[in-house]
PDB file of C-alpha atoms in Angstrom:
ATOM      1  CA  UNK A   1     -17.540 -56.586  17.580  1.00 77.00           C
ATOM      2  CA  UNK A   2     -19.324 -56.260  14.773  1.00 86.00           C
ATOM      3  CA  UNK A   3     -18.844 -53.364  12.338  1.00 91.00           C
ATOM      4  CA  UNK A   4     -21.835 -51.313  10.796  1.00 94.00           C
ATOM      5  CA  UNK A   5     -22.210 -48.963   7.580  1.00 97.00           C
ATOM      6  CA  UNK A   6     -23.104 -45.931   8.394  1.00 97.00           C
ATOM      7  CA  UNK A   7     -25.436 -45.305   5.126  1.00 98.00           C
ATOM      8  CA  UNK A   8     -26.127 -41.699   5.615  1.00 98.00           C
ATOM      9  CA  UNK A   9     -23.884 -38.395   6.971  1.00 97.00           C
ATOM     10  CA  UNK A  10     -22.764 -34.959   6.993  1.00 98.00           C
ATOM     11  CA  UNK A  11     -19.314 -34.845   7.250  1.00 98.00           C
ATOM     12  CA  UNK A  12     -18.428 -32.072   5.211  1.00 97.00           C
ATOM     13  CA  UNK A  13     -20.601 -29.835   7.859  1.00 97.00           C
ATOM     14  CA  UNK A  14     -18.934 -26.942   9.345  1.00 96.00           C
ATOM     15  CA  UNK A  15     -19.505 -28.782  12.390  1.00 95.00           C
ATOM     16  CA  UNK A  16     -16.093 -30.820  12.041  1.00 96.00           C
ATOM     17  CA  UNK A  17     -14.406 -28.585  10.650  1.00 96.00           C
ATOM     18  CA  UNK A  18     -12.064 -28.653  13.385  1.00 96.00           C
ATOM     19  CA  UNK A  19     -11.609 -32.146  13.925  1.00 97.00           C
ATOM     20  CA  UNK A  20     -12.805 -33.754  10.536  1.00 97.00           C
ATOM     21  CA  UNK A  21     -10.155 -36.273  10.331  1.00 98.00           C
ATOM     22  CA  UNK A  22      -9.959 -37.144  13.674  1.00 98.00           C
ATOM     23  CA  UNK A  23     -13.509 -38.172  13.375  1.00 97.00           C
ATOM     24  CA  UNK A  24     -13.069 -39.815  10.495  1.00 98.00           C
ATOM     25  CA  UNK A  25     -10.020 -41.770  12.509  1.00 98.00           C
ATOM     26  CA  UNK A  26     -12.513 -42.659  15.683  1.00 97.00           C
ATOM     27  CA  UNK A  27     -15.263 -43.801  12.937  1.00 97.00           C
ATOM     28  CA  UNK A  28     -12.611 -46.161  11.600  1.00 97.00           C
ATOM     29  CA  UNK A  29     -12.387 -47.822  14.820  1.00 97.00           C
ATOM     30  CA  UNK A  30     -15.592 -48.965  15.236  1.00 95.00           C
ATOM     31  CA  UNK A  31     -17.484 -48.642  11.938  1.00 97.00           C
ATOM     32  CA  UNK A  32     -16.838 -50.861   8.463  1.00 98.00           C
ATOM     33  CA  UNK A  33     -17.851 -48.061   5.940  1.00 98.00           C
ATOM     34  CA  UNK A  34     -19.536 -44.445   6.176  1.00 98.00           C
ATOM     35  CA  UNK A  35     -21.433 -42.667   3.650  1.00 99.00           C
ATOM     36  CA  UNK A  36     -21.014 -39.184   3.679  1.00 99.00           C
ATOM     37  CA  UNK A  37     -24.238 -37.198   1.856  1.00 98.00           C
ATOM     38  CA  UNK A  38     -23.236 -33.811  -0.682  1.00 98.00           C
ATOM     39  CA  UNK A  39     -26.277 -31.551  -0.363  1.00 98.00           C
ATOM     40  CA  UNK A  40     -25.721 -28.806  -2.247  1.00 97.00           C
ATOM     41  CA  UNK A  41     -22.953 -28.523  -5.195  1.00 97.00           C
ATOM     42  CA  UNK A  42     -19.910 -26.624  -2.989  1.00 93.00           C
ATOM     43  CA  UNK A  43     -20.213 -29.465  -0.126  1.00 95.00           C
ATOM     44  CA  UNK A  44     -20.841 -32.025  -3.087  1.00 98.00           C
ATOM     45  CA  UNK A  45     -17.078 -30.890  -3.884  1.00 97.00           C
ATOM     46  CA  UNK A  46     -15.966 -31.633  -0.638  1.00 97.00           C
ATOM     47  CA  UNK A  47     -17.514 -34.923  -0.286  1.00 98.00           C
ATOM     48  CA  UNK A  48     -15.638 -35.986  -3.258  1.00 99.00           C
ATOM     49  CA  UNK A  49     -12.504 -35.021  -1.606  1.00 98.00           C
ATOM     50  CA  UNK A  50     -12.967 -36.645   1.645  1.00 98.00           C
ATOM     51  CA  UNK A  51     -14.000 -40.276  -0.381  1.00 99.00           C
ATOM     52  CA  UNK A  52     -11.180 -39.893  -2.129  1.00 98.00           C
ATOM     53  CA  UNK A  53      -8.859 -39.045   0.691  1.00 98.00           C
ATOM     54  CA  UNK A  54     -10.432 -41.890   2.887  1.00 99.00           C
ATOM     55  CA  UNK A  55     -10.921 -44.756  -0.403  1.00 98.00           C
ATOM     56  CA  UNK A  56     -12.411 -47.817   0.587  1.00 98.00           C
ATOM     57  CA  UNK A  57     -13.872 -46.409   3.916  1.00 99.00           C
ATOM     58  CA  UNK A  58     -15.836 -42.488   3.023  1.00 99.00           C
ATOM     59  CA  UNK A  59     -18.089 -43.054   0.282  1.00 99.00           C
ATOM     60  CA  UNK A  60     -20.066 -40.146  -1.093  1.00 99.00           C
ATOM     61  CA  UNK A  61     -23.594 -39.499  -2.203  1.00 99.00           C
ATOM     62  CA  UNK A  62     -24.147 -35.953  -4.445  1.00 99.00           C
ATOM     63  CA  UNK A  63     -27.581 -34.891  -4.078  1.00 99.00           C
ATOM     64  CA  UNK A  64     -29.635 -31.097  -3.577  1.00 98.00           C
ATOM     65  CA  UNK A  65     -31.356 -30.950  -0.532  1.00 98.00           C
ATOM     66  CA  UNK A  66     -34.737 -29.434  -0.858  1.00 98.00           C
ATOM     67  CA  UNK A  67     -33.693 -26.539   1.334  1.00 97.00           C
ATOM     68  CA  UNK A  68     -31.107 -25.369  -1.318  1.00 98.00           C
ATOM     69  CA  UNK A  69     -33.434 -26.027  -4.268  1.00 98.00           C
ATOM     70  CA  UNK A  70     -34.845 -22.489  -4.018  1.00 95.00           C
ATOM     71  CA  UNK A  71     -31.609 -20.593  -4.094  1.00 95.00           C
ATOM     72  CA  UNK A  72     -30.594 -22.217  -6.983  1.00 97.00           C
ATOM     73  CA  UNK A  73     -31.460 -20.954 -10.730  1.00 97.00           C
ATOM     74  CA  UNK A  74     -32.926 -23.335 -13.124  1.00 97.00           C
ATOM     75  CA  UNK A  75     -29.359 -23.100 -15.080  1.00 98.00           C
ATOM     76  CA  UNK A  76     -27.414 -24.080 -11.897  1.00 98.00           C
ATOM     77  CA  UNK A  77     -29.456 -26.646 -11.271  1.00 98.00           C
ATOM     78  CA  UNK A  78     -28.543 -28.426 -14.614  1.00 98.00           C
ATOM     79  CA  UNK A  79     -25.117 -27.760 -14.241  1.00 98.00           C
ATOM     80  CA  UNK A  80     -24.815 -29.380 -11.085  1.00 99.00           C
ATOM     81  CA  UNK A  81     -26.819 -32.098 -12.071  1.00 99.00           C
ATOM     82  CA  UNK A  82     -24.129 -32.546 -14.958  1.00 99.00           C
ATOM     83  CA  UNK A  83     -21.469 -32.458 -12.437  1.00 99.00           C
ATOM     84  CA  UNK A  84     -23.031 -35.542 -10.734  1.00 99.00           C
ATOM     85  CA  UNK A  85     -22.920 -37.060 -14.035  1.00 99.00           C
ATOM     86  CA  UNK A  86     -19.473 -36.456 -14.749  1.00 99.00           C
ATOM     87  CA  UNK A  87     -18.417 -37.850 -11.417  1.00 99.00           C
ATOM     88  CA  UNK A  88     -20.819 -40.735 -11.625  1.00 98.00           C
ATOM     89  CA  UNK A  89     -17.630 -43.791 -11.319  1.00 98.00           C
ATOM     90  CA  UNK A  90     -16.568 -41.241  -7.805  1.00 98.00           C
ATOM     91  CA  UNK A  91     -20.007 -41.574  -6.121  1.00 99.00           C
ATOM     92  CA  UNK A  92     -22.210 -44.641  -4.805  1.00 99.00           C
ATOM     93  CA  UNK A  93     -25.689 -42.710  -5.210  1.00 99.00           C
ATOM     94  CA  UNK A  94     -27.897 -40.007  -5.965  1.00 99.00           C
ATOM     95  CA  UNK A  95     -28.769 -38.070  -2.629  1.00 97.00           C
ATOM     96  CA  UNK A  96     -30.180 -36.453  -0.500  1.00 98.00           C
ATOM     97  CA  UNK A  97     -33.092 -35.181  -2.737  1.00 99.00           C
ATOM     98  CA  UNK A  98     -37.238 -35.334  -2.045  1.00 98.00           C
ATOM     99  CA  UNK A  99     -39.298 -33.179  -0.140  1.00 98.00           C
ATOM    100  CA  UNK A 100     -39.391 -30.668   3.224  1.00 97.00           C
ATOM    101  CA  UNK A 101     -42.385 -29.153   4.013  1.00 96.00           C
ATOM    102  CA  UNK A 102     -41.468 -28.517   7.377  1.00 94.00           C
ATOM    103  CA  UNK A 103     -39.401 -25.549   5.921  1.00 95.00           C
ATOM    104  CA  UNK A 104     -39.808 -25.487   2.622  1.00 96.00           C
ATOM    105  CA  UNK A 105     -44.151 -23.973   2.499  1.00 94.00           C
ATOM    106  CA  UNK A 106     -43.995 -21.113   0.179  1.00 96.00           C
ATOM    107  CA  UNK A 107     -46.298 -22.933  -2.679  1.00 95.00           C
ATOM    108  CA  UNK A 108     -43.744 -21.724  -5.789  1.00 96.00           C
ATOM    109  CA  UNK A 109     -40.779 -23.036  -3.864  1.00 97.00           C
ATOM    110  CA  UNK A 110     -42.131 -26.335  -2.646  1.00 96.00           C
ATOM    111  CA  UNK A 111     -43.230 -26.346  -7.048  1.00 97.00           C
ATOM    112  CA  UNK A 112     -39.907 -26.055  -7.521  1.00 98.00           C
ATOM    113  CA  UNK A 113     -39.050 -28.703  -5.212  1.00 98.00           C
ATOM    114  CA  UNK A 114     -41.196 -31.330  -6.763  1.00 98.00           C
ATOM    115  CA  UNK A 115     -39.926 -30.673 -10.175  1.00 98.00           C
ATOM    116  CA  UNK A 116     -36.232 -30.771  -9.134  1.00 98.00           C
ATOM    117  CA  UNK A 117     -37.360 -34.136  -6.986  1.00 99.00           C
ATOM    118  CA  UNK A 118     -38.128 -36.095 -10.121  1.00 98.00           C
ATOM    119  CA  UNK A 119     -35.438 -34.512 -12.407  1.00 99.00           C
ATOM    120  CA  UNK A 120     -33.190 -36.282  -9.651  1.00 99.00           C
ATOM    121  CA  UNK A 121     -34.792 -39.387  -9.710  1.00 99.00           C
ATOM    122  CA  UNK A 122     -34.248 -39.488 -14.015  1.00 99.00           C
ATOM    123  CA  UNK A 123     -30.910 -38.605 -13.305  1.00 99.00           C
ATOM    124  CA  UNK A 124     -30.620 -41.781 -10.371  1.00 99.00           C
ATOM    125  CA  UNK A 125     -32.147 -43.931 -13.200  1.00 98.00           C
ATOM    126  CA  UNK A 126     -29.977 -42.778 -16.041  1.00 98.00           C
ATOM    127  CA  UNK A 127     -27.117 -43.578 -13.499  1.00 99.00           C
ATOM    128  CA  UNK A 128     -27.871 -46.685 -12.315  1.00 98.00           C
ATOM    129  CA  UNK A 129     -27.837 -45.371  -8.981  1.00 99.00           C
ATOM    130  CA  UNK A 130     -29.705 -45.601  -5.824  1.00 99.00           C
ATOM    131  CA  UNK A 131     -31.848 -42.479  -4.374  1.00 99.00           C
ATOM    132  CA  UNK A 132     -31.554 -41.777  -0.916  1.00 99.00           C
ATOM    133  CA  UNK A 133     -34.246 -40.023   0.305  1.00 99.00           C
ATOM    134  CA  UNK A 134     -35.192 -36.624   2.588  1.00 98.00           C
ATOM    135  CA  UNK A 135     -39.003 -36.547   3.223  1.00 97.00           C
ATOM    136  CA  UNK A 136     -39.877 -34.375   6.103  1.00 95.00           C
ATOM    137  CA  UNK A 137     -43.565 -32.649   7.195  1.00 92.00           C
ATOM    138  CA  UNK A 138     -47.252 -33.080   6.104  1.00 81.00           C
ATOM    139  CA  UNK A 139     -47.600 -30.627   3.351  1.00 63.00           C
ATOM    140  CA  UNK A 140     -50.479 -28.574   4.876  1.00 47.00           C
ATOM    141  CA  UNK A 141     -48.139 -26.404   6.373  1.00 42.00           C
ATOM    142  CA  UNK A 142     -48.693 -27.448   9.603  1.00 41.00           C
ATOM    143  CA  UNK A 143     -44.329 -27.613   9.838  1.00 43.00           C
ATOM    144  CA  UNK A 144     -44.847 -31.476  11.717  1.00 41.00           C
ATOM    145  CA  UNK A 145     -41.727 -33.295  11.393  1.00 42.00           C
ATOM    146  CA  UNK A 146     -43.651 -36.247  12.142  1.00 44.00           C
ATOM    147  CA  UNK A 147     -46.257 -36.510   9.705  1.00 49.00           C
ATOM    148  CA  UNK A 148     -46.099 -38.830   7.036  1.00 68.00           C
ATOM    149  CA  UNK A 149     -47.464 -36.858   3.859  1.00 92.00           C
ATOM    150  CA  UNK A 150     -44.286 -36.399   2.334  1.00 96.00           C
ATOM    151  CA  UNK A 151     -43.632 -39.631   2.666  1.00 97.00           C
ATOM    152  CA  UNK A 152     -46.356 -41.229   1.468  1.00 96.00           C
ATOM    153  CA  UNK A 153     -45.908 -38.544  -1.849  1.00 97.00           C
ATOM    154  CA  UNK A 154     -42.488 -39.579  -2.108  1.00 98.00           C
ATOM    155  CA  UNK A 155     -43.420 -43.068  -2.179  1.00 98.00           C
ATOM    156  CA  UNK A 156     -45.987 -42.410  -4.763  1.00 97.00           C
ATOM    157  CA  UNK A 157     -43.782 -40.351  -6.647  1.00 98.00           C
ATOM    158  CA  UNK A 158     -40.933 -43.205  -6.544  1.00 98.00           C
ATOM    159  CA  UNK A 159     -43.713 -45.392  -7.846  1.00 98.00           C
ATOM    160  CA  UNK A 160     -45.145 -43.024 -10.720  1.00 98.00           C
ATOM    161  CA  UNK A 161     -41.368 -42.602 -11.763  1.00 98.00           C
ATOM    162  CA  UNK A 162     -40.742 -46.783 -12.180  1.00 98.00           C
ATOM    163  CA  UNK A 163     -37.486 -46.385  -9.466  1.00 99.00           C
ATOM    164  CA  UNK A 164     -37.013 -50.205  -9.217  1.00 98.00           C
ATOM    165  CA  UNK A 165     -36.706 -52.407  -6.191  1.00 98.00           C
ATOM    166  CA  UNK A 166     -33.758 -51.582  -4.179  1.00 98.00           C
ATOM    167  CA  UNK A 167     -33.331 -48.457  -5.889  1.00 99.00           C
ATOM    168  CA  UNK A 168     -33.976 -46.303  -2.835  1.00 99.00           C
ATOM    169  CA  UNK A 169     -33.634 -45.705   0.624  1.00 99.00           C
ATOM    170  CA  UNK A 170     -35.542 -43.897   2.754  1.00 98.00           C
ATOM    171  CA  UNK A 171     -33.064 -41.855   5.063  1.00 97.00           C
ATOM    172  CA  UNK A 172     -34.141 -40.952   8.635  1.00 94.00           C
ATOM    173  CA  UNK A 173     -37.634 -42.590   8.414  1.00 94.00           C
ATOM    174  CA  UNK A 174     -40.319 -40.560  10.948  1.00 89.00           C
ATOM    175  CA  UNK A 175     -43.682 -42.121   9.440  1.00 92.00           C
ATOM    176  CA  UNK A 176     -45.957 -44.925  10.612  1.00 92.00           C
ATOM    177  CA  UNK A 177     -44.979 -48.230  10.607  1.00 93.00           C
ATOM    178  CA  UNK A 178     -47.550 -48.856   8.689  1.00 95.00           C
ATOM    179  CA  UNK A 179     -46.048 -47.009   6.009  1.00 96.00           C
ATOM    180  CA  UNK A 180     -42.665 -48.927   6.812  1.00 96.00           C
ATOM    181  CA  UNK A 181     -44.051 -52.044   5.782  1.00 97.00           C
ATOM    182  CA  UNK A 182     -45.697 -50.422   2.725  1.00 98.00           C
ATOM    183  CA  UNK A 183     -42.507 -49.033   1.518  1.00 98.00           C
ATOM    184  CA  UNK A 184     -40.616 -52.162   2.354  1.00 98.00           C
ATOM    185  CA  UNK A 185     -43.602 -54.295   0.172  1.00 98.00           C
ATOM    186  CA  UNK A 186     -42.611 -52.171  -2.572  1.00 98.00           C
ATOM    187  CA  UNK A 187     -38.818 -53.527  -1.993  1.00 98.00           C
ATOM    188  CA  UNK A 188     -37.431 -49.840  -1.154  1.00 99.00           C
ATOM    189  CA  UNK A 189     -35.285 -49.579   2.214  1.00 99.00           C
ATOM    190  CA  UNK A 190     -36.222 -47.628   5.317  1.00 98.00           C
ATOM    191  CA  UNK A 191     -33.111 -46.227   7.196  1.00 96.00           C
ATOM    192  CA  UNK A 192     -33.586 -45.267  10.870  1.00 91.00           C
ATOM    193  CA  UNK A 193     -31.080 -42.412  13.354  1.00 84.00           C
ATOM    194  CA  UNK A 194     -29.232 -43.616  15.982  1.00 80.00           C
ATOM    195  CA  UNK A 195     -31.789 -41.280  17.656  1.00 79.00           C
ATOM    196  CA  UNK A 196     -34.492 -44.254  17.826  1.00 81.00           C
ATOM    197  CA  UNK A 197     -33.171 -45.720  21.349  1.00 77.00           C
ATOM    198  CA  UNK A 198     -34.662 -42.128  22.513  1.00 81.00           C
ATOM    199  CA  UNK A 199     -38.237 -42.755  20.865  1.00 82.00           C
ATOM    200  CA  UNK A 200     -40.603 -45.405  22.029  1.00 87.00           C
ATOM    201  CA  UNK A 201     -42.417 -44.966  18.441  1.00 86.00           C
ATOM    202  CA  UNK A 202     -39.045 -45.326  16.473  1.00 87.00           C
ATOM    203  CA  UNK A 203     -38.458 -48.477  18.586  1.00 89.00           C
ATOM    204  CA  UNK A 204     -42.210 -49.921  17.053  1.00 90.00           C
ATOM    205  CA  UNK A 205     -41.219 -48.956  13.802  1.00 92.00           C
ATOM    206  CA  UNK A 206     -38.296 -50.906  13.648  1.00 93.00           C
ATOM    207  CA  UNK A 207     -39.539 -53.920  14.967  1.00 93.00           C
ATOM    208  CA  UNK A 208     -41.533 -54.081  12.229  1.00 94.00           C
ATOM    209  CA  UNK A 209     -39.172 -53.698   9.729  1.00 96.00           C
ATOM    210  CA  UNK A 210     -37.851 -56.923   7.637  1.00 96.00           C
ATOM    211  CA  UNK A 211     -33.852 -57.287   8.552  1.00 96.00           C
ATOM    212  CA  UNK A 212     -33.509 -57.667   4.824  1.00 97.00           C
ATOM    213  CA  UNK A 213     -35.151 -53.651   4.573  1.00 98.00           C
ATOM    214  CA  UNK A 214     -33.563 -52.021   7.285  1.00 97.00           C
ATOM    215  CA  UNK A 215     -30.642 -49.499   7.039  1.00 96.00           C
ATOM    216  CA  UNK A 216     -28.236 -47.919   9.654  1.00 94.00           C
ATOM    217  CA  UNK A 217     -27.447 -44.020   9.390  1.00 95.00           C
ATOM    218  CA  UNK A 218     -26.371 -41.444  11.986  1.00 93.00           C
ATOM    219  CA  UNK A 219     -27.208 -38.311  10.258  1.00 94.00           C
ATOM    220  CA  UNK A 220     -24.336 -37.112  12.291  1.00 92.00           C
ATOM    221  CA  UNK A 221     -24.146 -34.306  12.870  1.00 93.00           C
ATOM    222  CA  UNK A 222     -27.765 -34.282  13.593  1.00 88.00           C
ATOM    223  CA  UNK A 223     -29.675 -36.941  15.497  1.00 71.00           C
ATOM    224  CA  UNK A 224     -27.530 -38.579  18.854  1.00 67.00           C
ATOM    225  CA  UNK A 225     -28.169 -41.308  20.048  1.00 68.00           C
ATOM    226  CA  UNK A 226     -27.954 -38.894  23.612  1.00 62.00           C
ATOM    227  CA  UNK A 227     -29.221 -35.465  23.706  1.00 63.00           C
ATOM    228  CA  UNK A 228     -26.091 -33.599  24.496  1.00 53.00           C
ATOM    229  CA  UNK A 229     -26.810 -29.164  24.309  1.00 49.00           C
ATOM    230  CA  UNK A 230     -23.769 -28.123  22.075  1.00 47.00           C
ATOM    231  CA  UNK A 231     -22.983 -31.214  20.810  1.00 49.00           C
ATOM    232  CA  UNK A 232     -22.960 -32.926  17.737  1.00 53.00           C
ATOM    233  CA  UNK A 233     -23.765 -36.460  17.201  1.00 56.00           C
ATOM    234  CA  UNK A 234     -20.360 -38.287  15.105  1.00 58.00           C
TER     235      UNK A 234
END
């Protein structure tokens, strides 16, 4: 059998909180390497831990997901983005940051957003780390998490910001494929769910994807591969 990377999940969600390490223990089994994503600087902490715990097979991220940009100060911001710093030798990337307008539509917090977006991405370039990015909705409000407006922004904004090739992933890719094949012409990665074998469209987008471009992630806990009420995906 051969044994994936799982290049993007959650597993400092209160979801496993009861059974974190025996997750950890089945993803051993079958799996070469998972990256687990810090969102937000008190599950950042945790994600540390868990790498650390599980060296050489949990491998951590520290990003601020656009849903937690708002709540934060402009202070706490740069203090967490100095913790990243500090704990750059601990972490294999900068992520998950970008863009939600599916619930992020009030126009001074998706401002905010933006601003903390690219702060991120100077911080993944002073680094020399890769970005791995969250770009969900259209940006007209409309909520779609289909559309592919903050994508194509994101890709602009990766662009307008000189991330290089292979700088940057983009996690949980919902767009065109189209837009795939733009993103992989500009030598960024596209990572697709698990969730794909559920979507005809998914399944389109991947074909078109080079090999040499395409990422695995779970998103676990979101995202199964089978749509299970209750349950999380692992």
């Amino acid at each position: 059998m051969i044994k994936i990377i799982d290049i993007h999940c959650h597993l400092t969600f209160e979801q496993y909180n009861a059974d974190r390490e025996q997750v950890v223990a089945g993803a051993k089994k079958v799996l070469k390497a998972v990256v687990t994503s810090g969102v937000e600087p008190g599950d950042a902490r945790l994600a540390l831990e868990l790498s650390e715990r599980h060296e050489g097979f949990v491998f951590a991220t520290l990003g601020l997901h656009p849903i937690h940009v708002a709540g934060l100060t402009g202070q706490e911001v740069g203090e967490y983005a100095e913790f990243v710093s500090e704990n750059r030798r601990r972490i294999v990337g900068i992520g998950e940051v970008g863009l939600d307008y599916h619930w992020v539509r009030d126009p001074l917090k998706v401002k905010k957003t933006k601003e903390v977006f690219v702060e991120f991405l100077g911080l993944a370039k002073e680094l020399g780390l890769p970005v791995v990015l969250h770009l969900r909705g259209s940006g007209s409000g409309s909520g779609s998490g289909t559309s592919s407006g903050a994508l194509e922004e994101g890709l602009k904004t990766l662009l307008d910001e000189d991330i290089k090739k292979g700088k940057a992933v983009f996690h949980c890719f919902t767009g065109k494929p189209q837009l795939a094949e733009r993103i992989c012409e500009e030598g960024y990665f596209v990572s697709l769910p698990a969730s794909i074998v559920r979507s005809k469209t998914m399944k389109k987008v991947a074909k078109r994807i080079p090999l040499s471009s395409l990422l695995t992630e779970t998103d676990a806990p979101y995202l199964s591969p089978v749509e299970v009420e209750g349950e999380g995906a692992e």
